[in-house]
PDB file of C-alpha atoms and ligand atoms in Angstrom:
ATOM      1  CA  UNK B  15       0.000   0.000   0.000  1.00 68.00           C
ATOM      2  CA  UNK B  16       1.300   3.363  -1.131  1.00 86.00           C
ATOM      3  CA  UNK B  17      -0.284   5.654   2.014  1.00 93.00           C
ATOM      4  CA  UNK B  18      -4.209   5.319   3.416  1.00 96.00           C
ATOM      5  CA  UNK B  19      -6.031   6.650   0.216  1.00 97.00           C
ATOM      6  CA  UNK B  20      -4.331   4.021  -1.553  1.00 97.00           C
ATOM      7  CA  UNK B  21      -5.124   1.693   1.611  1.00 97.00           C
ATOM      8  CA  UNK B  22      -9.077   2.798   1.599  1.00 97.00           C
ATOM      9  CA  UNK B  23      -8.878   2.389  -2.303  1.00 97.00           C
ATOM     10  CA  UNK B  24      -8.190  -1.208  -1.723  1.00 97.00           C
ATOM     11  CA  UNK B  25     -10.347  -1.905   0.988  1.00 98.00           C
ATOM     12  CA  UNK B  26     -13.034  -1.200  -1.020  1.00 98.00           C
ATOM     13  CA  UNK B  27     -11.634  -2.621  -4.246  1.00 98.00           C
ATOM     14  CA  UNK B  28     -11.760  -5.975  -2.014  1.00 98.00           C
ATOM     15  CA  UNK B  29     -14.955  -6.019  -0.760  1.00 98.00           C
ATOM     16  CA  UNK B  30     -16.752  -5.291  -3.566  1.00 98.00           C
ATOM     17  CA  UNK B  31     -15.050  -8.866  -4.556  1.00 98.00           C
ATOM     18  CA  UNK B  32     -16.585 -10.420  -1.694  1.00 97.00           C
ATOM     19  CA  UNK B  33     -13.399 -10.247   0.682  1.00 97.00           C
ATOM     20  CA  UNK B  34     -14.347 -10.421   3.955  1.00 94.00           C
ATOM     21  CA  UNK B  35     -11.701  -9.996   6.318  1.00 94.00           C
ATOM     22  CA  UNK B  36      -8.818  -7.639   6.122  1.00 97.00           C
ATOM     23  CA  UNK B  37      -5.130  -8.336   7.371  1.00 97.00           C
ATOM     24  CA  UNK B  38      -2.427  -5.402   8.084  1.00 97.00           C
ATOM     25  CA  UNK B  39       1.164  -6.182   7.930  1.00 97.00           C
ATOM     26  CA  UNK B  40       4.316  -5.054   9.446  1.00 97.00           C
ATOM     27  CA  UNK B  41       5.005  -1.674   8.132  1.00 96.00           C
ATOM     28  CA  UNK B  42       1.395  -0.522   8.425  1.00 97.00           C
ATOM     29  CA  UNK B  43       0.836   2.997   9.582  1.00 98.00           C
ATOM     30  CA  UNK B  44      -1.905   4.721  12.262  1.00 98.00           C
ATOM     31  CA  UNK B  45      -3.542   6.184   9.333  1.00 98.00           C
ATOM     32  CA  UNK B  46      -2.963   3.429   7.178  1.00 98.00           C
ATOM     33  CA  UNK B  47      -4.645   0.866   9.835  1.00 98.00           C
ATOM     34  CA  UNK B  48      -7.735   4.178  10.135  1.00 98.00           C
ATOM     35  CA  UNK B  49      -8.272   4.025   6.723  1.00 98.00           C
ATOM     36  CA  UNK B  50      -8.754   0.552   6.419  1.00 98.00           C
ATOM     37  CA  UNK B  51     -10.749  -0.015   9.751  1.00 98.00           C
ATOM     38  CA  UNK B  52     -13.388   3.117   8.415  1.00 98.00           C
ATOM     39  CA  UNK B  53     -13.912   1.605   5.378  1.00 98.00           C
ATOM     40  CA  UNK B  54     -13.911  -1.883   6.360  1.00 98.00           C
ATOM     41  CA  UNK B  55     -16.368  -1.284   9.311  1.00 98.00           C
ATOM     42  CA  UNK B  56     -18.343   1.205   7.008  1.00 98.00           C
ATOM     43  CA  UNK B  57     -19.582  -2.702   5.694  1.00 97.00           C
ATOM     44  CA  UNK B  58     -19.439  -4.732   8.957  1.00 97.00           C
ATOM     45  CA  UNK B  59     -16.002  -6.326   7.888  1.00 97.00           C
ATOM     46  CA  UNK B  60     -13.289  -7.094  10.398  1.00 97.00           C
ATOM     47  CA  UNK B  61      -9.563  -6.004  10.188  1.00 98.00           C
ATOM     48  CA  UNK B  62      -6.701  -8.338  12.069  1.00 98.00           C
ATOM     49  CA  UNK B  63      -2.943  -7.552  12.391  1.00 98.00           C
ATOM     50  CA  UNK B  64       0.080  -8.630  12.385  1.00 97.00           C
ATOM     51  CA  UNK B  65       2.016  -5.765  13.273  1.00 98.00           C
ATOM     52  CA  UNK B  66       5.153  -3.816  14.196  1.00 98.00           C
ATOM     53  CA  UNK B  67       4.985  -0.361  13.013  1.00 98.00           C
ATOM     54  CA  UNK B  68       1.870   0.248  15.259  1.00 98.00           C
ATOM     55  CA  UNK B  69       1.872  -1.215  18.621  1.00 98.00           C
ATOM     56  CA  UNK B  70      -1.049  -3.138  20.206  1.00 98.00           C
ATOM     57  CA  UNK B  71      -2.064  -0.276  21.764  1.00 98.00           C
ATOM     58  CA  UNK B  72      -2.488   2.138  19.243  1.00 98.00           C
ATOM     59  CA  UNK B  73      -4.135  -0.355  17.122  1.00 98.00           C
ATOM     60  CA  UNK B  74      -7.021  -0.806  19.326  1.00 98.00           C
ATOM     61  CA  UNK B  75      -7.359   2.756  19.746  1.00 98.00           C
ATOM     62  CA  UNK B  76      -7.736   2.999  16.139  1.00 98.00           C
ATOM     63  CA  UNK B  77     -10.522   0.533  16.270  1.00 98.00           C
ATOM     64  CA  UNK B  78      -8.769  -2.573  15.470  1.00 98.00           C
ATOM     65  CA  UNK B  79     -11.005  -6.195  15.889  1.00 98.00           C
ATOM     66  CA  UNK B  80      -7.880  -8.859  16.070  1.00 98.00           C
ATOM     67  CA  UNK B  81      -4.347  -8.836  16.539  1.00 98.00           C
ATOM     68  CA  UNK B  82      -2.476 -11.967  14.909  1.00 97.00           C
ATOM     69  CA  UNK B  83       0.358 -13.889  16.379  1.00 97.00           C
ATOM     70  CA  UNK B  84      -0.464 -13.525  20.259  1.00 98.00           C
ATOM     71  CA  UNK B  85       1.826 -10.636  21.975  1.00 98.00           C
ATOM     72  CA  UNK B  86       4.615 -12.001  19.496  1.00 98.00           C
ATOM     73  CA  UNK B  87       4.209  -8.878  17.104  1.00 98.00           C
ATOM     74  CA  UNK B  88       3.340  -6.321  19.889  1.00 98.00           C
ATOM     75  CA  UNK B  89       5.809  -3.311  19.957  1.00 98.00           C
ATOM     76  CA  UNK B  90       4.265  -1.853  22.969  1.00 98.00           C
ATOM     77  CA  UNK B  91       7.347  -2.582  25.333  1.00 98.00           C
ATOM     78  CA  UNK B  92       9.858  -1.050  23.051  1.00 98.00           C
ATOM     79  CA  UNK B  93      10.839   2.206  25.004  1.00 96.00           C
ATOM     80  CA  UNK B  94      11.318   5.509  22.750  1.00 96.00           C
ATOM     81  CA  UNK B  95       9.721   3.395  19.625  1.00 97.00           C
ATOM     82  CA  UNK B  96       9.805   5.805  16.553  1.00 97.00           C
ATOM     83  CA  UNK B  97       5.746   6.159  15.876  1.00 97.00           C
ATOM     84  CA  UNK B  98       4.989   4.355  12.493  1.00 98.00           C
ATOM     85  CA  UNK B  99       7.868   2.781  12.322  1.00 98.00           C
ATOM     86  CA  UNK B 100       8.732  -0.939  12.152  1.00 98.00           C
ATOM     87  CA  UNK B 101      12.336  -2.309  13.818  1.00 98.00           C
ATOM     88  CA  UNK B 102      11.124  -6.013  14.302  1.00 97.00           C
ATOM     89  CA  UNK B 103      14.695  -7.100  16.390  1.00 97.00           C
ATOM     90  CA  UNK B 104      14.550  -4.294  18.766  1.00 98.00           C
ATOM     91  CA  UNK B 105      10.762  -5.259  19.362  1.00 98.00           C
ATOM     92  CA  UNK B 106      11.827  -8.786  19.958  1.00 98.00           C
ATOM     93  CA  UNK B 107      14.291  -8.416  22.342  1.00 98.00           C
ATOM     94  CA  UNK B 108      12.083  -6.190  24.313  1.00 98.00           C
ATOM     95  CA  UNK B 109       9.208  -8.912  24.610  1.00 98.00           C
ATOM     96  CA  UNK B 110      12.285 -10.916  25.879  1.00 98.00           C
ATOM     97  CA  UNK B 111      13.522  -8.732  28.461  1.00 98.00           C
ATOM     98  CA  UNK B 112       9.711  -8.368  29.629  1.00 98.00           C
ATOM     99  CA  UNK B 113       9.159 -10.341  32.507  1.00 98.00           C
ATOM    100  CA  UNK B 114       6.606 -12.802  32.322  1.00 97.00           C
ATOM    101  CA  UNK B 115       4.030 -10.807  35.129  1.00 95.00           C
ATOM    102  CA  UNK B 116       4.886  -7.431  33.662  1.00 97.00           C
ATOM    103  CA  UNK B 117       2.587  -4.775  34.633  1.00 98.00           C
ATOM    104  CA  UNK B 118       2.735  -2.659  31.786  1.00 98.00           C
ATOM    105  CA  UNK B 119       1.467  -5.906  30.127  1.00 98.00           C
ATOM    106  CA  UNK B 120      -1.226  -6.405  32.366  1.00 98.00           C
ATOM    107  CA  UNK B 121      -2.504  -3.044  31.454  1.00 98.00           C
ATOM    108  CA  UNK B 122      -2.540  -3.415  27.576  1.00 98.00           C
ATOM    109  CA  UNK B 123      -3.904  -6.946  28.423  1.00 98.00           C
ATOM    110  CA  UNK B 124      -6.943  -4.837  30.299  1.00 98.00           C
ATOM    111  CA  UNK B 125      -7.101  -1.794  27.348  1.00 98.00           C
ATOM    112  CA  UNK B 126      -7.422  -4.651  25.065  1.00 98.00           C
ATOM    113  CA  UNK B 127     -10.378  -5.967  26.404  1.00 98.00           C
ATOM    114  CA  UNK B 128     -11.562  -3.115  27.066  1.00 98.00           C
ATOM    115  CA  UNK B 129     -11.750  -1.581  23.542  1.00 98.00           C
ATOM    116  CA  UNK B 130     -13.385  -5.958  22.463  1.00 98.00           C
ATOM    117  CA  UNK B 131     -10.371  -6.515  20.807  1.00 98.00           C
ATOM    118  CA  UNK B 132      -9.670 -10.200  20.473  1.00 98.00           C
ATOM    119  CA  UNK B 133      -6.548 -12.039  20.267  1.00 98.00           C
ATOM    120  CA  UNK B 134      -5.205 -14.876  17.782  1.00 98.00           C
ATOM    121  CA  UNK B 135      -2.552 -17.177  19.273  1.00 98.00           C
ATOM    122  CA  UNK B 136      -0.730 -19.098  16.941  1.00 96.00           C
ATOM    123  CA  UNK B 137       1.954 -20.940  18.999  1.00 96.00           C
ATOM    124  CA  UNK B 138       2.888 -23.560  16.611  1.00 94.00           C
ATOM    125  CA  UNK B 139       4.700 -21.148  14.302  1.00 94.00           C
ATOM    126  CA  UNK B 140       6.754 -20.391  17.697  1.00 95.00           C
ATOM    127  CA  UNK B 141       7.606 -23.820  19.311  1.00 95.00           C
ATOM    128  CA  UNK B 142      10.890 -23.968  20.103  1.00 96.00           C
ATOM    129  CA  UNK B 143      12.814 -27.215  18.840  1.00 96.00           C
ATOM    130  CA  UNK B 144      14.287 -28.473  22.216  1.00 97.00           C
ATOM    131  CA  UNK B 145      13.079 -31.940  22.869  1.00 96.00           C
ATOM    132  CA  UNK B 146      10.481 -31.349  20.605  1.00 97.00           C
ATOM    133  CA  UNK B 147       8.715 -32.947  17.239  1.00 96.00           C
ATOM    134  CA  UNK B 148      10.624 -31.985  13.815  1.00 95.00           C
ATOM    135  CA  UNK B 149       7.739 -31.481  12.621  1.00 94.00           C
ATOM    136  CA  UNK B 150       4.509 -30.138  14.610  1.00 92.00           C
ATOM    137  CA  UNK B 151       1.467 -32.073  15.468  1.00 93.00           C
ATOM    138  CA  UNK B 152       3.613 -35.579  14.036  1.00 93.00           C
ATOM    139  CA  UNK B 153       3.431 -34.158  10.246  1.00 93.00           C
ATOM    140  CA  UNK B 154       7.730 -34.930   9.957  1.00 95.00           C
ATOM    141  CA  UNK B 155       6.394 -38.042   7.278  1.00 95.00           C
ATOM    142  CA  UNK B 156       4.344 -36.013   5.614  1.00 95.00           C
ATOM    143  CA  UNK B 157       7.147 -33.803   3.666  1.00 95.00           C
ATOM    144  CA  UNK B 158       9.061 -34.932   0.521  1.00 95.00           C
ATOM    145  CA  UNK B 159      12.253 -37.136   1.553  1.00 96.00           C
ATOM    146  CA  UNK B 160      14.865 -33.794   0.743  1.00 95.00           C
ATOM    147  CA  UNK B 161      12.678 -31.670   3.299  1.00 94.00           C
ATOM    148  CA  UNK B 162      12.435 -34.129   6.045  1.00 95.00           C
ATOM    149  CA  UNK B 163      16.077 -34.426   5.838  1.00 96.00           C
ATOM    150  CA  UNK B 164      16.560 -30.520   5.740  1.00 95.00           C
ATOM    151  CA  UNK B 165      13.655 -30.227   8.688  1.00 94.00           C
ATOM    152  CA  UNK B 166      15.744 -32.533  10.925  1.00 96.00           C
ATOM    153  CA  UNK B 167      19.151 -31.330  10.427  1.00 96.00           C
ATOM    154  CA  UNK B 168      18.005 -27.777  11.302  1.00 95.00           C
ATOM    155  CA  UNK B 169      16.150 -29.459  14.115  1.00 96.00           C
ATOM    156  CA  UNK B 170      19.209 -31.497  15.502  1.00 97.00           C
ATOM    157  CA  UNK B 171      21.180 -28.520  15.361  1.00 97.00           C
ATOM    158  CA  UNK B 172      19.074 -26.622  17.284  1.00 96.00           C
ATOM    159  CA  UNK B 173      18.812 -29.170  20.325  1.00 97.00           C
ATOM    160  CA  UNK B 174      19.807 -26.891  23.516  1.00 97.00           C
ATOM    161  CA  UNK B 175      20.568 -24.212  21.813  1.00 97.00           C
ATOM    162  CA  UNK B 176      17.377 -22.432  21.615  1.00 96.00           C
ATOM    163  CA  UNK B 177      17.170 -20.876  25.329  1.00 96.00           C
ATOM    164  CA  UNK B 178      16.104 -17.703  24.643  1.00 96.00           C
ATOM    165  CA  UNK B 179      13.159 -18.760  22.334  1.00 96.00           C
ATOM    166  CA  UNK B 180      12.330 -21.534  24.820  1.00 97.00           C
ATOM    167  CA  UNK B 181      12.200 -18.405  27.690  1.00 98.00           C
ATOM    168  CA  UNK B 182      10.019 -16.453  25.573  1.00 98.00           C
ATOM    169  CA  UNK B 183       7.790 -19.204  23.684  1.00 98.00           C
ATOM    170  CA  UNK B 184       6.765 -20.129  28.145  1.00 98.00           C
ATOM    171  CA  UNK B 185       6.010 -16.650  28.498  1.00 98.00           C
ATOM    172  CA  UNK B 186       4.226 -15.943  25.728  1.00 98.00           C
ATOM    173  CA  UNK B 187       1.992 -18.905  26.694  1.00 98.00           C
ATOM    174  CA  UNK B 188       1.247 -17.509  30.208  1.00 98.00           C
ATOM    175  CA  UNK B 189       0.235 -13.883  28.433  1.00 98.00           C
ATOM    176  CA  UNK B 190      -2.220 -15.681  26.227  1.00 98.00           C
ATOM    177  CA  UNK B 191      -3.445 -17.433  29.272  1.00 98.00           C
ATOM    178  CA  UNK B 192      -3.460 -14.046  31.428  1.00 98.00           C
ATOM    179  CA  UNK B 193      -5.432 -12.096  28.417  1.00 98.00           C
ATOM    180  CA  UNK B 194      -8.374 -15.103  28.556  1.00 98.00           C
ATOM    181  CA  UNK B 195      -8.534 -15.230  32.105  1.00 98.00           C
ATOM    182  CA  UNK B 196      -9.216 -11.459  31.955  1.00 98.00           C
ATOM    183  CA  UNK B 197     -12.002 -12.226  29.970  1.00 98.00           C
ATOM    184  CA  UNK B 198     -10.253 -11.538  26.528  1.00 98.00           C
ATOM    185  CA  UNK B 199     -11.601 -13.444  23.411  1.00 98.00           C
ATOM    186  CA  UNK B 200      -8.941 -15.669  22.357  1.00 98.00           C
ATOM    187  CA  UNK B 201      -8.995 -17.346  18.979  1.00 98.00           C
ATOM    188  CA  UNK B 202      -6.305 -20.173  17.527  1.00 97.00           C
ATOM    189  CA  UNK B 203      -4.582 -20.568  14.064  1.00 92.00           C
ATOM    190  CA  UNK B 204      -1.539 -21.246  12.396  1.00 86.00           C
ATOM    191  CA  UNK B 205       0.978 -19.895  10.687  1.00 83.00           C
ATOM    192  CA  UNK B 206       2.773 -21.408   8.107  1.00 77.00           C
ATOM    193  CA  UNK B 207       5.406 -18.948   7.096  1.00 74.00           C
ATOM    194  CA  UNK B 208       7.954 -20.197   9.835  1.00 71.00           C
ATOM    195  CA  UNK B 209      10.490 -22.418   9.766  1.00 75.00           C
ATOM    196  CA  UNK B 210       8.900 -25.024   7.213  1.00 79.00           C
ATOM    197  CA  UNK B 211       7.618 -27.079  10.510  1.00 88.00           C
ATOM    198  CA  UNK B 212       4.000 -26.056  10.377  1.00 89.00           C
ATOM    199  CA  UNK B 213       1.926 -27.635   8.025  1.00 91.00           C
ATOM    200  CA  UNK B 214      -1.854 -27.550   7.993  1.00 89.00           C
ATOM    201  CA  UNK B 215      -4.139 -29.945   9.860  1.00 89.00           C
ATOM    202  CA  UNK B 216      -1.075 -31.208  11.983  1.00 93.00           C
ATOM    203  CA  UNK B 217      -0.035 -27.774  13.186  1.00 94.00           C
ATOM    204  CA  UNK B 218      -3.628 -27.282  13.971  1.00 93.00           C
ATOM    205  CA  UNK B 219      -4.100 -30.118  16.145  1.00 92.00           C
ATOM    206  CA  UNK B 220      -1.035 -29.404  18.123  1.00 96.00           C
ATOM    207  CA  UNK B 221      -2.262 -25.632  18.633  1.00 97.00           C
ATOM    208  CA  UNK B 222      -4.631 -27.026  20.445  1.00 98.00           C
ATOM    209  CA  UNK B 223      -1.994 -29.095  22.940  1.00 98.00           C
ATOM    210  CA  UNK B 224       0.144 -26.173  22.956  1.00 98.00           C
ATOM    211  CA  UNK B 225      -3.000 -24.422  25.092  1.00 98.00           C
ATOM    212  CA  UNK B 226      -3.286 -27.107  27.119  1.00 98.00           C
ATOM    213  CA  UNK B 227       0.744 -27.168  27.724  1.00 98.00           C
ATOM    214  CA  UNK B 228       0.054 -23.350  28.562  1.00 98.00           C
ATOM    215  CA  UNK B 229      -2.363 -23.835  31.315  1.00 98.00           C
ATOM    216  CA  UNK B 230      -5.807 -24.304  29.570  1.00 98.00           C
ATOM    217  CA  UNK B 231      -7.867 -27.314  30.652  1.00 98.00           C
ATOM    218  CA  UNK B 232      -8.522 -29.878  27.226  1.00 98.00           C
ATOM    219  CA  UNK B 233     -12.096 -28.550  27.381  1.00 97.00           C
ATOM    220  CA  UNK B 234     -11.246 -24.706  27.143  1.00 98.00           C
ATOM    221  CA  UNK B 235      -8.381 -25.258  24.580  1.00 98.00           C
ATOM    222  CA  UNK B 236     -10.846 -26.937  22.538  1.00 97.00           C
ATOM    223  CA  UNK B 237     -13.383 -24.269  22.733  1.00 98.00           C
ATOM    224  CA  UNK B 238     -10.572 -21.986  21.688  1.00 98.00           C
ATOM    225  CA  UNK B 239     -10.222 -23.335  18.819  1.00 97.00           C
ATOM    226  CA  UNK B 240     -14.013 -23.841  17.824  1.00 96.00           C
ATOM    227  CA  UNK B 241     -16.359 -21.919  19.337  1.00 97.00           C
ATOM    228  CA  UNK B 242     -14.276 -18.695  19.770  1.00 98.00           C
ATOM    229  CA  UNK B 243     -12.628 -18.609  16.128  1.00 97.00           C
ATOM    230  CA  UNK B 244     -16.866 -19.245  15.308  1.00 97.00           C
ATOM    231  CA  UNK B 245     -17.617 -15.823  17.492  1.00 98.00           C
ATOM    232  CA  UNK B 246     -14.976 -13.973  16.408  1.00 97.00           C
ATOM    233  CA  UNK B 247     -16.557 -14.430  12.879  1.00 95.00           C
ATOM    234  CA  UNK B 248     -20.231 -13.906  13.631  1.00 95.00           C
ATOM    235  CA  UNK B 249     -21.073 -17.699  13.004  1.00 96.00           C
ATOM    236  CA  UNK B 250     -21.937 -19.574  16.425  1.00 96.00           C
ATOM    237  CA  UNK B 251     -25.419 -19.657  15.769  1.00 96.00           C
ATOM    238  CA  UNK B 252     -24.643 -21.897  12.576  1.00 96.00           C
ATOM    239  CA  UNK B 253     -20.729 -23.626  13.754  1.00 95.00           C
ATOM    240  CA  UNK B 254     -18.660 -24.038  16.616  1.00 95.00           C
ATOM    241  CA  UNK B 255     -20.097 -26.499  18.788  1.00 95.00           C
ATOM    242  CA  UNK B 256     -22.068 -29.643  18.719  1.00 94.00           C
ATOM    243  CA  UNK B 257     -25.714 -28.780  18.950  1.00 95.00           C
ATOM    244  CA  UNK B 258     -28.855 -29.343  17.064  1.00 95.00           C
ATOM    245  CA  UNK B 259     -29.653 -26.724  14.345  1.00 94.00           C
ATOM    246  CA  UNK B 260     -26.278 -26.447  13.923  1.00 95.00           C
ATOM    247  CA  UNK B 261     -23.716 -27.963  10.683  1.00 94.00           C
ATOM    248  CA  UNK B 262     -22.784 -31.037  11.563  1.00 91.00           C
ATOM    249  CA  UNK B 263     -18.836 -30.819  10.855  1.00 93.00           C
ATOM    250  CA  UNK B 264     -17.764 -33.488  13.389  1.00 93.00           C
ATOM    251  CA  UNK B 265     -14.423 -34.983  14.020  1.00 94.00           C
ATOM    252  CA  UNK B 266     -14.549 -38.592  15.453  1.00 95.00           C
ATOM    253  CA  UNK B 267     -11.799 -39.404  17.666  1.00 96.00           C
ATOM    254  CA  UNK B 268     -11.149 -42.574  18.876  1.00 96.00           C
ATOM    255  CA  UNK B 269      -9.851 -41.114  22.158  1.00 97.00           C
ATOM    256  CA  UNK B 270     -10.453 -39.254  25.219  1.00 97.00           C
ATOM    257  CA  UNK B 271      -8.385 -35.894  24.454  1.00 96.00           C
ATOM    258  CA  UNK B 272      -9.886 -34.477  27.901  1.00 96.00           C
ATOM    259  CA  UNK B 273      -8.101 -36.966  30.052  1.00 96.00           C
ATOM    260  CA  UNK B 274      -4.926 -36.455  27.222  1.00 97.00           C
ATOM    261  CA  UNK B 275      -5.251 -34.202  24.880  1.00 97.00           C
ATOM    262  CA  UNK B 276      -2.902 -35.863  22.446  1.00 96.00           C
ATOM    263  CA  UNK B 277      -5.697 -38.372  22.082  1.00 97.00           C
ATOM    264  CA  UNK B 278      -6.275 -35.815  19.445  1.00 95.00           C
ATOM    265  CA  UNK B 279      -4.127 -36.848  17.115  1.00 95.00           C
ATOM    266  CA  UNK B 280      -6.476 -40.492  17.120  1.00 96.00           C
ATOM    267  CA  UNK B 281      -8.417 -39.133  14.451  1.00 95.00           C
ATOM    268  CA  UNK B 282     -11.335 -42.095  12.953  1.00 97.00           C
ATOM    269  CA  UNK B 283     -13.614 -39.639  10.687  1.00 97.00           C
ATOM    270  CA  UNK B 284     -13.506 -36.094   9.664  1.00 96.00           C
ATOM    271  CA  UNK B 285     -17.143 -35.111   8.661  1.00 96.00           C
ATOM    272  CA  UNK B 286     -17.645 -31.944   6.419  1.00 94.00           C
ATOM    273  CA  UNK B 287     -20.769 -30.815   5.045  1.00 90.00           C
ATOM    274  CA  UNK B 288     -22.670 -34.489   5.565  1.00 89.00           C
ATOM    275  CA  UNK B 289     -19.381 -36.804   3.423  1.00 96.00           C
ATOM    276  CA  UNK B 290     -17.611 -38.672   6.189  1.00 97.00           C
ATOM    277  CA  UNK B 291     -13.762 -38.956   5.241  1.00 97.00           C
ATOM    278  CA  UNK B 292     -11.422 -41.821   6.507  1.00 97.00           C
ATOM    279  CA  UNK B 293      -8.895 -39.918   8.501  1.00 95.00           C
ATOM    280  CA  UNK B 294      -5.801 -42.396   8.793  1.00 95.00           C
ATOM    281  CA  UNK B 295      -6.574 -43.138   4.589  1.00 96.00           C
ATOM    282  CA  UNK B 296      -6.254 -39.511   4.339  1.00 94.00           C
ATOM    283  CA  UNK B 297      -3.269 -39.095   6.471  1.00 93.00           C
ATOM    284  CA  UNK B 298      -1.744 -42.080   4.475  1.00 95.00           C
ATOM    285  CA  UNK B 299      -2.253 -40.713   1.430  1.00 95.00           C
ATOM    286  CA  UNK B 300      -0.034 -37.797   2.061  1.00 93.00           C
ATOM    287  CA  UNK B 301       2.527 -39.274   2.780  1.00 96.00           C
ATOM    288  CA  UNK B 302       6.066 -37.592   1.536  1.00 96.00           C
ATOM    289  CA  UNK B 303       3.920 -35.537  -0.693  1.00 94.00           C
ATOM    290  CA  UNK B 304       4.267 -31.877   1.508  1.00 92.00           C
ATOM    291  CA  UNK B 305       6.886 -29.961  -0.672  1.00 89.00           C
ATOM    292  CA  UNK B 306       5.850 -31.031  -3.877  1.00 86.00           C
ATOM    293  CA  UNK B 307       5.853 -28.554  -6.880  1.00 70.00           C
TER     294      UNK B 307
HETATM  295 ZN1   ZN S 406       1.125 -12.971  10.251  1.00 78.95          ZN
END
């Protein structure tokens, strides 16, 4: 985008195409993010962020309805940040010199909430590789041969040497955790522009463990990643829990993930729109096939 009339020019250019979500990135301005948030709202559209140049904040002052990526992308703790201005290292290194019961984050946790702005945690994209899977959410046979092998020589050569992403991958958990508690709406995705270790479906299902490593109970982490994402998008009276009047998009597990919530990963039948598919033939069938051209 080349300023906010180009930014509002867009906006609407989208949604006249049906778009119906908006995402700002990084280098994003205030009047960049206004632009977009007037028009979008102008038609009852919603506008996320993953941002950098404006801080958390800011964002919600300017009327903001999601931030991506948890408090990974928050710039709020930078001291003497240049307004408008992204310096993603120096941002980083101040989430990592926060400490984990910060009151200054307590307080943008509250403003947050206060101005209904929820939150997307996406803690896959962040997992640390000490002692952990390759590949998230056991997706490591999934990739073509030459990635696994790439994928597990980065991984090995990681092992104990990722301290500092360990110390701030905990904390960022707890902040999630604090933010829900407060009564924040938390939603759950993925990201798959990391490392090359998320990779749909299984990064999803170990989002949801990743909560439940964080402090949620199985049940809430669950709802987290149903009910909440449904809210956030204006659909729980059609998806987002099991109820009748509602689609029936089921998955069967053969399992109880609230006694162990990697009981998850037992997946029998995934049901979408009435057709029943075989899970493990599905999981079979993409085998070494992630990578592809
Ligand atoms: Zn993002």
């Amino acid at each position: 985008m080349k300023g906010p009339e180009d930014a509002a020019a867009s906006t609407k250019f989208w949604a006249d195409k049906g778009c119906t979500s908006f995402k700002m990135y990084m280098h994003a301005t205030r009047a960049d993010l206004a632009a977009v948030v007037r028009e979008a709202h102008a038609r009852h559209l919603k506008v996320t962020g993953h941002l950098c140049a404006i801080n958390y904040r800011e964002a919600a002052e300017i009327g903001i309805d999601n931030l991506e990526h948890g408090f990974m992308a928050s710039s709020d703790f930078l001291a003497g940040k240049a307004a408008d201005a992204c310096d993603y290292p120096a941002a980083h290194q101040a989430l990592q010199r926060l400490p984990a019961g910060s009151p200054a984050m307590a307080d943008l946790i509250k403003y947050l909430i206060s101005k209904n702005v929820a939150l997307t945690s996406t803690l896959p994209v962040f997992e640390p590789y000490t002692g952990r899977e390759v590949v998230l959410g056991g997706g490591l046979s999934a990739l073509i041969p030459q990635l696994q092998a790439r994928e597990t020589a980065t991984w090995q050569a990681n092992q104990g040497k990722d301290t500092a992403s360990v110390a701030l991958f905990k904390k960022e958990q707890g902040w999630e955790k604090q933010f829900y508690d407060a009564g924040g709406l938390l939603v759950a995705g993925t990201d798959p522009t990391g490392a090359g270790r998320t990779i749909a479906g299984y990064a999803n299902r170990r989002q949801v463990e990743l909560l439940v490593e964080g402090g949620f109970t199985p049940l809430q982490a669950i709802k987290i990643c149903t009910l909440n994402g449904a809210k956030y998008l204006g659909r729980d009276r059609e998806i987002g829990t099991i109820e009748a009047g509602k689609r029936a998009d089921l998955v069967l597990i053969n399992g109880d993930p609230e006694k162990d919530i990697h009981q998850l990963r037992q997946m029998e039948i995934v049901f979408k729109q009435g057709v029943g598919f075989d899970s493990p033939k599905l999981f079979e069938s993409m085998k070494e096939k992630v990578g592809l051209n």
